[in-house]
mmCIF file of C-alpha atoms and ligand atoms in Angstrom:
data_model
loop_
_atom_site.group_PDB
_atom_site.id
_atom_site.type_symbol
_atom_site.label_atom_id
_atom_site.label_comp_id
_atom_site.label_asym_id
_atom_site.label_seq_id
_atom_site.Cartn_x
_atom_site.Cartn_y
_atom_site.Cartn_z
ATOM 1 C CA MET A 310 -3.774 3.590 -7.496
ATOM 2 C CA LEU A 311 -0.515 5.323 -7.076
ATOM 3 C CA PHE A 312 3.082 3.552 -5.810
ATOM 4 C CA ASP A 313 5.267 6.067 -4.505
ATOM 5 C CA SER A 314 8.443 4.163 -5.557
ATOM 6 C CA HIS A 315 10.892 6.238 -3.409
ATOM 7 C CA ALA A 316 10.106 8.013 0.005
ATOM 8 C CA HIS A 317 12.135 8.614 2.957
ATOM 9 C CA LEU A 318 9.364 8.248 5.800
ATOM 10 C CA ASN A 319 12.634 7.038 7.870
ATOM 11 C CA SER A 320 13.973 11.103 7.563
ATOM 12 C CA GLY A 321 14.110 12.868 10.709
ATOM 13 C CA GLN A 322 11.849 15.601 9.112
ATOM 14 C CA TYR A 323 8.991 13.072 9.945
ATOM 15 C CA SER A 324 9.808 12.446 13.505
ATOM 16 C CA ASP A 325 7.371 14.542 15.016
ATOM 17 C CA ASP A 326 4.073 14.046 12.940
ATOM 18 C CA LEU A 327 4.716 10.796 11.257
ATOM 19 C CA GLU A 328 1.356 9.638 12.150
ATOM 20 C CA LYS A 329 -0.313 12.550 10.305
ATOM 21 C CA ILE A 330 1.650 11.457 7.196
ATOM 22 C CA VAL A 331 0.529 7.880 7.586
ATOM 23 C CA GLU A 332 -3.062 9.235 7.667
ATOM 24 C CA ALA A 333 -2.865 11.119 4.660
ATOM 25 C CA ILE A 334 -1.219 8.103 2.655
ATOM 26 C CA GLU A 335 -4.017 6.234 4.120
ATOM 27 C CA GLN A 336 -6.849 8.625 2.488
ATOM 28 C CA SER A 337 -5.184 9.000 -0.958
ATOM 29 C CA ASP A 338 -4.936 7.236 -3.827
ATOM 30 C CA VAL A 339 -1.520 5.811 -2.602
ATOM 31 C CA GLU A 340 -1.384 2.043 -2.648
ATOM 32 C CA TYR A 341 2.259 1.477 -1.709
ATOM 33 C CA VAL A 342 5.027 3.151 -0.636
ATOM 34 C CA MET A 343 9.003 2.310 -0.733
ATOM 35 C CA ASP A 344 10.640 3.518 2.308
ATOM 36 C CA ILE A 345 14.309 3.968 1.122
ATOM 37 C CA GLY A 346 17.299 3.603 3.499
ATOM 38 C CA TYR A 347 20.280 6.213 3.242
ATOM 39 C CA ASP A 348 22.671 4.719 5.836
ATOM 40 C CA LEU A 349 22.208 1.707 8.580
ATOM 41 C CA GLU A 350 19.816 3.754 10.988
ATOM 42 C CA SER A 351 17.607 4.916 8.288
ATOM 43 C CA SER A 352 17.620 1.356 6.764
ATOM 44 C CA VAL A 353 16.430 -0.173 10.165
ATOM 45 C CA LYS A 354 13.726 2.259 10.222
ATOM 46 C CA ALA A 355 12.269 1.549 6.962
ATOM 47 C CA VAL A 356 12.273 -2.050 7.870
ATOM 48 C CA GLU A 357 10.376 -1.330 11.181
ATOM 49 C CA HIS A 358 7.846 1.099 8.897
ATOM 50 C CA ALA A 359 7.318 -2.024 6.373
ATOM 51 C CA LYS A 360 6.598 -4.147 9.396
ATOM 52 C CA LYS A 361 4.137 -1.767 10.765
ATOM 53 C CA TYR A 362 2.334 -0.418 7.611
ATOM 54 C CA PRO A 363 0.721 -2.938 5.055
ATOM 55 C CA TRP A 364 1.038 -0.708 2.133
ATOM 56 C CA CYS A 365 5.101 0.217 3.041
ATOM 57 C CA TYR A 366 7.879 -1.795 1.825
ATOM 58 C CA ALA A 367 11.887 -1.393 2.482
ATOM 59 C CA VAL A 368 15.095 -0.741 0.268
ATOM 60 C CA VAL A 369 17.909 -0.977 2.272
ATOM 61 C CA GLY A 370 21.333 0.327 1.499
ATOM 62 C CA CYS A 371 24.060 3.392 1.927
ATOM 63 C CA HIS A 372 23.820 6.800 0.202
ATOM 64 C CA PRO A 373 27.160 8.028 -1.341
ATOM 65 C CA HIS A 374 26.841 11.169 0.957
ATOM 66 C CA ASP A 375 27.183 8.513 3.970
ATOM 67 C CA ALA A 376 30.071 6.257 1.969
ATOM 68 C CA GLU A 377 32.500 7.491 4.719
ATOM 69 C CA THR A 378 30.713 5.535 7.257
ATOM 70 C CA MET A 379 30.884 2.212 5.853
ATOM 71 C CA ASP A 380 33.084 -0.796 6.517
ATOM 72 C CA GLU A 381 32.776 -4.399 5.894
ATOM 73 C CA LEU A 382 30.932 -5.033 9.399
ATOM 74 C CA THR A 383 28.271 -2.573 8.366
ATOM 75 C CA LEU A 384 28.036 -4.229 5.152
ATOM 76 C CA ALA A 385 27.257 -7.534 6.805
ATOM 77 C CA MET A 386 24.903 -5.574 8.875
ATOM 78 C CA PHE A 387 22.825 -4.636 5.355
ATOM 79 C CA GLN A 388 23.236 -8.104 4.545
ATOM 80 C CA GLY A 389 21.074 -9.416 7.307
ATOM 81 C CA LEU A 390 18.596 -6.384 6.997
ATOM 82 C CA ALA A 391 17.989 -7.312 3.288
ATOM 83 C CA LYS A 392 16.854 -10.575 4.356
ATOM 84 C CA LYS A 393 13.874 -9.191 6.530
ATOM 85 C CA PRO A 394 10.450 -9.593 5.248
ATOM 86 C CA LYS A 395 9.212 -6.987 2.871
ATOM 87 C CA VAL A 396 12.829 -5.578 1.857
ATOM 88 C CA LYS A 397 12.821 -5.454 -2.075
ATOM 89 C CA ALA A 398 15.923 -3.968 -3.063
ATOM 90 C CA ILE A 399 19.151 -2.572 -2.178
ATOM 91 C CA GLY A 400 19.640 1.443 -2.270
ATOM 92 C CA GLU A 401 19.735 4.098 -2.588
ATOM 93 C CA ILE A 402 23.267 3.619 -3.660
ATOM 94 C CA GLY A 403 25.596 5.196 -6.251
ATOM 95 C CA LEU A 404 27.540 8.170 -6.911
ATOM 96 C CA ASP A 405 27.243 12.148 -5.982
ATOM 97 C CA TYR A 406 29.799 14.499 -7.469
ATOM 98 C CA TYR A 407 27.621 17.405 -6.927
ATOM 99 C CA ARG A 408 28.068 17.498 -3.265
ATOM 100 C CA ASN A 409 31.103 15.138 -2.657
ATOM 101 C CA LEU A 410 30.320 14.729 0.958
ATOM 102 C CA SER A 411 32.280 11.476 0.866
ATOM 103 C CA GLU A 412 35.827 11.195 -1.439
ATOM 104 C CA LYS A 413 35.164 10.031 -4.681
ATOM 105 C CA ASP A 414 37.136 6.706 -4.398
ATOM 106 C CA VAL A 415 35.267 5.890 -1.108
ATOM 107 C CA GLN A 416 32.072 6.562 -2.653
ATOM 108 C CA GLN A 417 33.012 4.140 -6.040
ATOM 109 C CA HIS A 418 34.311 1.439 -3.537
ATOM 110 C CA TRP A 419 31.099 1.224 -1.628
ATOM 111 C CA PHE A 420 28.814 1.502 -4.574
ATOM 112 C CA ARG A 421 30.624 -1.518 -6.052
ATOM 113 C CA ARG A 422 30.325 -3.436 -2.749
ATOM 114 C CA GLN A 423 26.464 -2.765 -2.391
ATOM 115 C CA ILE A 424 25.981 -3.827 -6.144
ATOM 116 C CA GLN A 425 28.024 -7.299 -5.700
ATOM 117 C CA LEU A 426 25.584 -7.905 -2.193
ATOM 118 C CA ALA A 427 22.417 -7.018 -4.383
ATOM 119 C CA LEU A 428 23.611 -9.496 -7.195
ATOM 120 C CA GLU A 429 24.283 -12.202 -4.414
ATOM 121 C CA LEU A 430 21.061 -11.740 -2.781
ATOM 122 C CA GLY A 431 19.345 -11.632 -6.262
ATOM 123 C CA LEU A 432 17.462 -8.213 -5.441
ATOM 124 C CA PRO A 433 17.148 -5.180 -7.771
ATOM 125 C CA ILE A 434 19.203 -1.715 -6.980
ATOM 126 C CA VAL A 435 17.882 1.740 -6.911
ATOM 127 C CA ILE A 436 20.534 4.123 -7.998
ATOM 128 C CA HIS A 437 21.321 7.857 -6.963
ATOM 129 C CA ASP A 438 23.425 9.442 -9.458
ATOM 130 C CA ARG A 439 24.090 13.356 -9.319
ATOM 131 C CA ASP A 440 26.680 14.632 -11.805
ATOM 132 C CA ALA A 441 28.162 11.530 -12.053
ATOM 133 C CA ASN A 442 26.616 9.733 -15.245
ATOM 134 C CA ASP A 443 29.605 8.459 -16.815
ATOM 135 C CA ASP A 444 31.104 6.677 -13.817
ATOM 136 C CA VAL A 445 27.377 5.340 -12.500
ATOM 137 C CA MET A 446 26.868 3.735 -16.242
ATOM 138 C CA ARG A 447 30.658 2.396 -16.260
ATOM 139 C CA ILE A 448 30.488 0.894 -12.774
ATOM 140 C CA LEU A 449 26.955 -0.649 -13.219
ATOM 141 C CA LYS A 450 28.182 -2.560 -16.521
ATOM 142 C CA GLU A 451 31.594 -3.448 -15.103
ATOM 143 C CA GLU A 452 29.850 -5.222 -11.965
ATOM 144 C CA GLY A 453 27.395 -6.800 -14.342
ATOM 145 C CA ALA A 454 24.457 -5.142 -12.786
ATOM 146 C CA PHE A 455 22.486 -5.477 -15.953
ATOM 147 C CA SER A 456 23.310 -9.109 -16.946
ATOM 148 C CA LYS A 457 19.990 -10.292 -15.834
ATOM 149 C CA SER A 458 18.169 -7.633 -17.238
ATOM 150 C CA ARG A 459 15.798 -7.960 -20.620
ATOM 151 C CA ILE A 460 14.573 -5.137 -22.853
ATOM 152 C CA ASP A 461 10.989 -6.810 -23.061
ATOM 153 C CA SER A 462 10.133 -7.192 -19.636
ATOM 154 C CA LEU A 463 10.321 -5.072 -16.548
ATOM 155 C CA GLY A 464 9.962 -8.363 -14.433
ATOM 156 C CA ASP A 465 13.854 -9.031 -15.002
ATOM 157 C CA VAL A 466 14.917 -5.277 -14.891
ATOM 158 C CA LYS A 467 17.066 -5.038 -11.923
ATOM 159 C CA VAL A 468 18.384 -1.465 -12.186
ATOM 160 C CA LEU A 469 16.075 1.759 -11.409
ATOM 161 C CA ILE A 470 17.531 5.074 -11.881
ATOM 162 C CA HIS A 471 15.630 7.088 -9.299
ATOM 163 C CA CYS A 472 14.916 10.677 -9.826
ATOM 164 C CA PHE A 473 16.297 10.596 -13.212
ATOM 165 C CA SER A 474 17.630 14.002 -14.249
ATOM 166 C CA GLY A 475 19.717 13.187 -17.396
ATOM 167 C CA SER A 476 19.253 13.772 -20.854
ATOM 168 C CA LYS A 477 16.736 11.781 -23.217
ATOM 169 C CA GLU A 478 19.976 10.263 -24.752
ATOM 170 C CA LEU A 479 21.230 8.892 -21.355
ATOM 171 C CA ALA A 480 17.699 7.538 -20.763
ATOM 172 C CA ARG A 481 17.563 5.836 -24.058
ATOM 173 C CA GLN A 482 20.905 4.037 -23.433
ATOM 174 C CA TYR A 483 19.586 2.725 -20.162
ATOM 175 C CA ILE A 484 16.274 1.561 -21.419
ATOM 176 C CA LYS A 485 18.472 -0.556 -24.243
ATOM 177 C CA LEU A 486 20.255 -2.098 -21.128
ATOM 178 C CA GLY A 487 16.926 -3.297 -19.421
ATOM 179 C CA ALA A 488 16.942 -0.514 -16.702
ATOM 180 C CA ALA A 489 13.486 1.518 -15.502
ATOM 181 C CA ILE A 490 13.565 5.150 -15.091
ATOM 182 C CA SER A 491 11.554 6.620 -11.946
ATOM 183 C CA ILE A 492 10.396 10.271 -12.648
ATOM 184 C CA ALA A 493 9.931 12.571 -9.411
ATOM 185 C CA GLY A 494 8.519 16.219 -8.670
ATOM 186 C CA PRO A 495 10.690 18.106 -10.870
ATOM 187 C CA VAL A 496 9.050 16.929 -13.889
ATOM 188 C CA THR A 497 6.167 19.848 -12.709
ATOM 189 C CA TYR A 498 8.507 22.419 -12.560
ATOM 190 C CA LYS A 499 8.928 25.490 -14.988
ATOM 191 C CA ASN A 500 12.589 24.385 -16.191
ATOM 192 C CA ALA A 501 11.567 20.669 -16.806
ATOM 193 C CA ARG A 502 12.279 20.422 -20.350
ATOM 194 C CA ARG A 503 14.581 17.546 -20.064
ATOM 195 C CA ASN A 504 12.527 15.736 -17.778
ATOM 196 C CA ILE A 505 9.305 15.962 -20.116
ATOM 197 C CA GLU A 506 11.691 14.867 -23.092
ATOM 198 C CA VAL A 507 12.759 11.738 -21.029
ATOM 199 C CA VAL A 508 9.255 10.932 -20.444
ATOM 200 C CA GLN A 509 8.053 11.470 -24.091
ATOM 201 C CA GLU A 510 11.248 9.397 -25.195
ATOM 202 C CA ILE A 511 10.945 6.012 -22.707
ATOM 203 C CA PRO A 512 8.433 3.337 -23.282
ATOM 204 C CA ILE A 513 5.949 3.617 -20.461
ATOM 205 C CA GLU A 514 6.642 0.110 -19.593
ATOM 206 C CA HIS A 515 9.742 1.601 -17.925
ATOM 207 C CA LEU A 516 8.617 4.387 -16.119
ATOM 208 C CA LEU A 517 7.703 4.559 -12.487
ATOM 209 C CA ILE A 518 6.897 7.750 -10.311
ATOM 210 C CA GLU A 519 8.361 8.800 -7.115
ATOM 211 C CA THR A 520 8.226 11.568 -4.439
ATOM 212 C CA ASP A 521 11.581 11.211 -3.048
ATOM 213 C CA SER A 522 9.863 13.140 0.034
ATOM 214 C CA PRO A 523 10.542 15.006 2.295
ATOM 215 C CA TYR A 524 12.272 16.852 -0.845
ATOM 216 C CA LEU A 525 11.630 17.758 -4.259
ATOM 217 C CA THR A 526 7.891 18.803 -3.460
ATOM 218 C CA PRO A 527 6.030 18.964 -6.942
ATOM 219 C CA GLU A 528 4.227 21.956 -8.199
ATOM 220 C CA PRO A 529 1.579 23.488 -7.191
ATOM 221 C CA LEU A 530 2.939 23.016 -3.419
ATOM 222 C CA ARG A 531 6.577 23.280 -4.033
ATOM 223 C CA GLY A 532 8.351 25.029 -1.138
ATOM 224 C CA LYS A 533 6.498 23.041 1.348
ATOM 225 C CA ARG A 534 7.612 19.512 2.682
ATOM 226 C CA ASN A 535 7.145 16.951 0.424
ATOM 227 C CA GLN A 536 4.915 13.531 1.236
ATOM 228 C CA PRO A 537 4.052 10.537 -0.492
ATOM 229 C CA ASP A 538 0.505 11.472 -1.540
ATOM 230 C CA TYR A 539 1.872 14.304 -3.181
ATOM 231 C CA VAL A 540 3.244 12.004 -5.955
ATOM 232 C CA ARG A 541 -0.484 12.453 -8.005
ATOM 233 C CA TYR A 542 0.973 15.546 -8.897
ATOM 234 C CA THR A 543 3.769 14.180 -10.511
ATOM 235 C CA ALA A 544 1.212 11.432 -12.351
ATOM 236 C CA GLU A 545 -1.197 14.162 -13.273
ATOM 237 C CA LYS A 546 1.855 15.902 -15.021
ATOM 238 C CA ILE A 547 2.921 12.732 -16.730
ATOM 239 C CA ALA A 548 -0.789 12.032 -18.100
ATOM 240 C CA GLU A 549 -0.654 15.804 -19.479
ATOM 241 C CA ILE A 550 2.489 15.008 -21.322
ATOM 242 C CA LEU A 551 1.516 11.803 -22.687
ATOM 243 C CA GLY A 552 -1.891 12.936 -23.210
ATOM 244 C CA ILE A 553 -3.532 10.065 -21.674
ATOM 245 C CA SER A 554 -5.443 10.018 -18.292
ATOM 246 C CA TYR A 555 -4.103 9.986 -15.052
ATOM 247 C CA LYS A 556 -5.891 7.166 -13.902
ATOM 248 C CA GLU A 557 -4.072 5.564 -16.714
ATOM 249 C CA VAL A 558 -0.628 6.606 -15.563
ATOM 250 C CA ALA A 559 -1.455 5.671 -11.760
ATOM 251 C CA ARG A 560 -2.229 2.217 -13.035
ATOM 252 C CA ILE A 561 0.673 1.629 -15.291
ATOM 253 C CA THR A 562 3.206 3.159 -13.025
ATOM 254 C CA CYS A 563 1.933 1.200 -10.345
ATOM 255 C CA GLU A 564 2.023 -2.322 -11.934
ATOM 256 C CA ASN A 565 5.649 -1.263 -13.351
ATOM 257 C CA ALA A 566 6.815 -0.867 -9.768
ATOM 258 C CA ARG A 567 4.909 -4.084 -8.334
ATOM 259 C CA LYS A 568 6.697 -5.922 -11.483
ATOM 260 C CA PHE A 569 10.310 -4.200 -10.667
ATOM 261 C CA PHE A 570 10.030 -4.855 -6.952
ATOM 262 C CA LEU A 571 8.382 -8.212 -7.078
ATOM 263 C CA ILE A 572 5.389 -7.371 -5.160
ATOM 264 C CA ASP A 573 2.423 -9.615 -5.655
HETATM 265 NI NI1 NI B 511 16.323 9.571 -2.058
#
């Protein structure tokens, strides 16, 4: 029982052989995959995949890289998409000051507008944060994204930090605010000390796992294109870190993701 809480089956990297990937997913322990939009076209695709595959759910939104493509009309189209069946969150949204593919102020503007959309629709949000820790946290607070969160129950958590790469101190701050944290393939890499500390630090009730496929392939397959069934390597690594069984990690993180995204 595994839940890949963040994948891009909508990526062009799968356009030639998606059915092969689907077969691999269906033959694996993976029971759920969140297909995550990064612009309008990929969000439409995610919704189509959710309609086609029973184990697939969709998240719609505009990635900070593509913030320059946003306008109010496009936002209204995201709003329409978000009301389709099996759309469970707005994302991935946030800030990326590492590549800065869109201007900072443009990124911030559409990050805020999409948080506002999520709050209006009562949907959780999936956050992308690269080299922008302070601004992401500040904007989430200013927009009241944490206001419905409680620390003791993931059912009320509204914020998921995807592919968490920050320090254990930052993780602790997010947990206090009621957010959930998702760990991806880099936890299996040689230089994963920070990620390992985060796994040790946070309560397991707030932990989700993901592939971010086709990117960030875990060891021992690093270098190959990633795919959702490889999430098991991340689960195995977390089991090793926490000294519990792989099955426990799979079961608990799957339950956490179902609670977060409100999937019965
Ligand atoms: Ni992603």
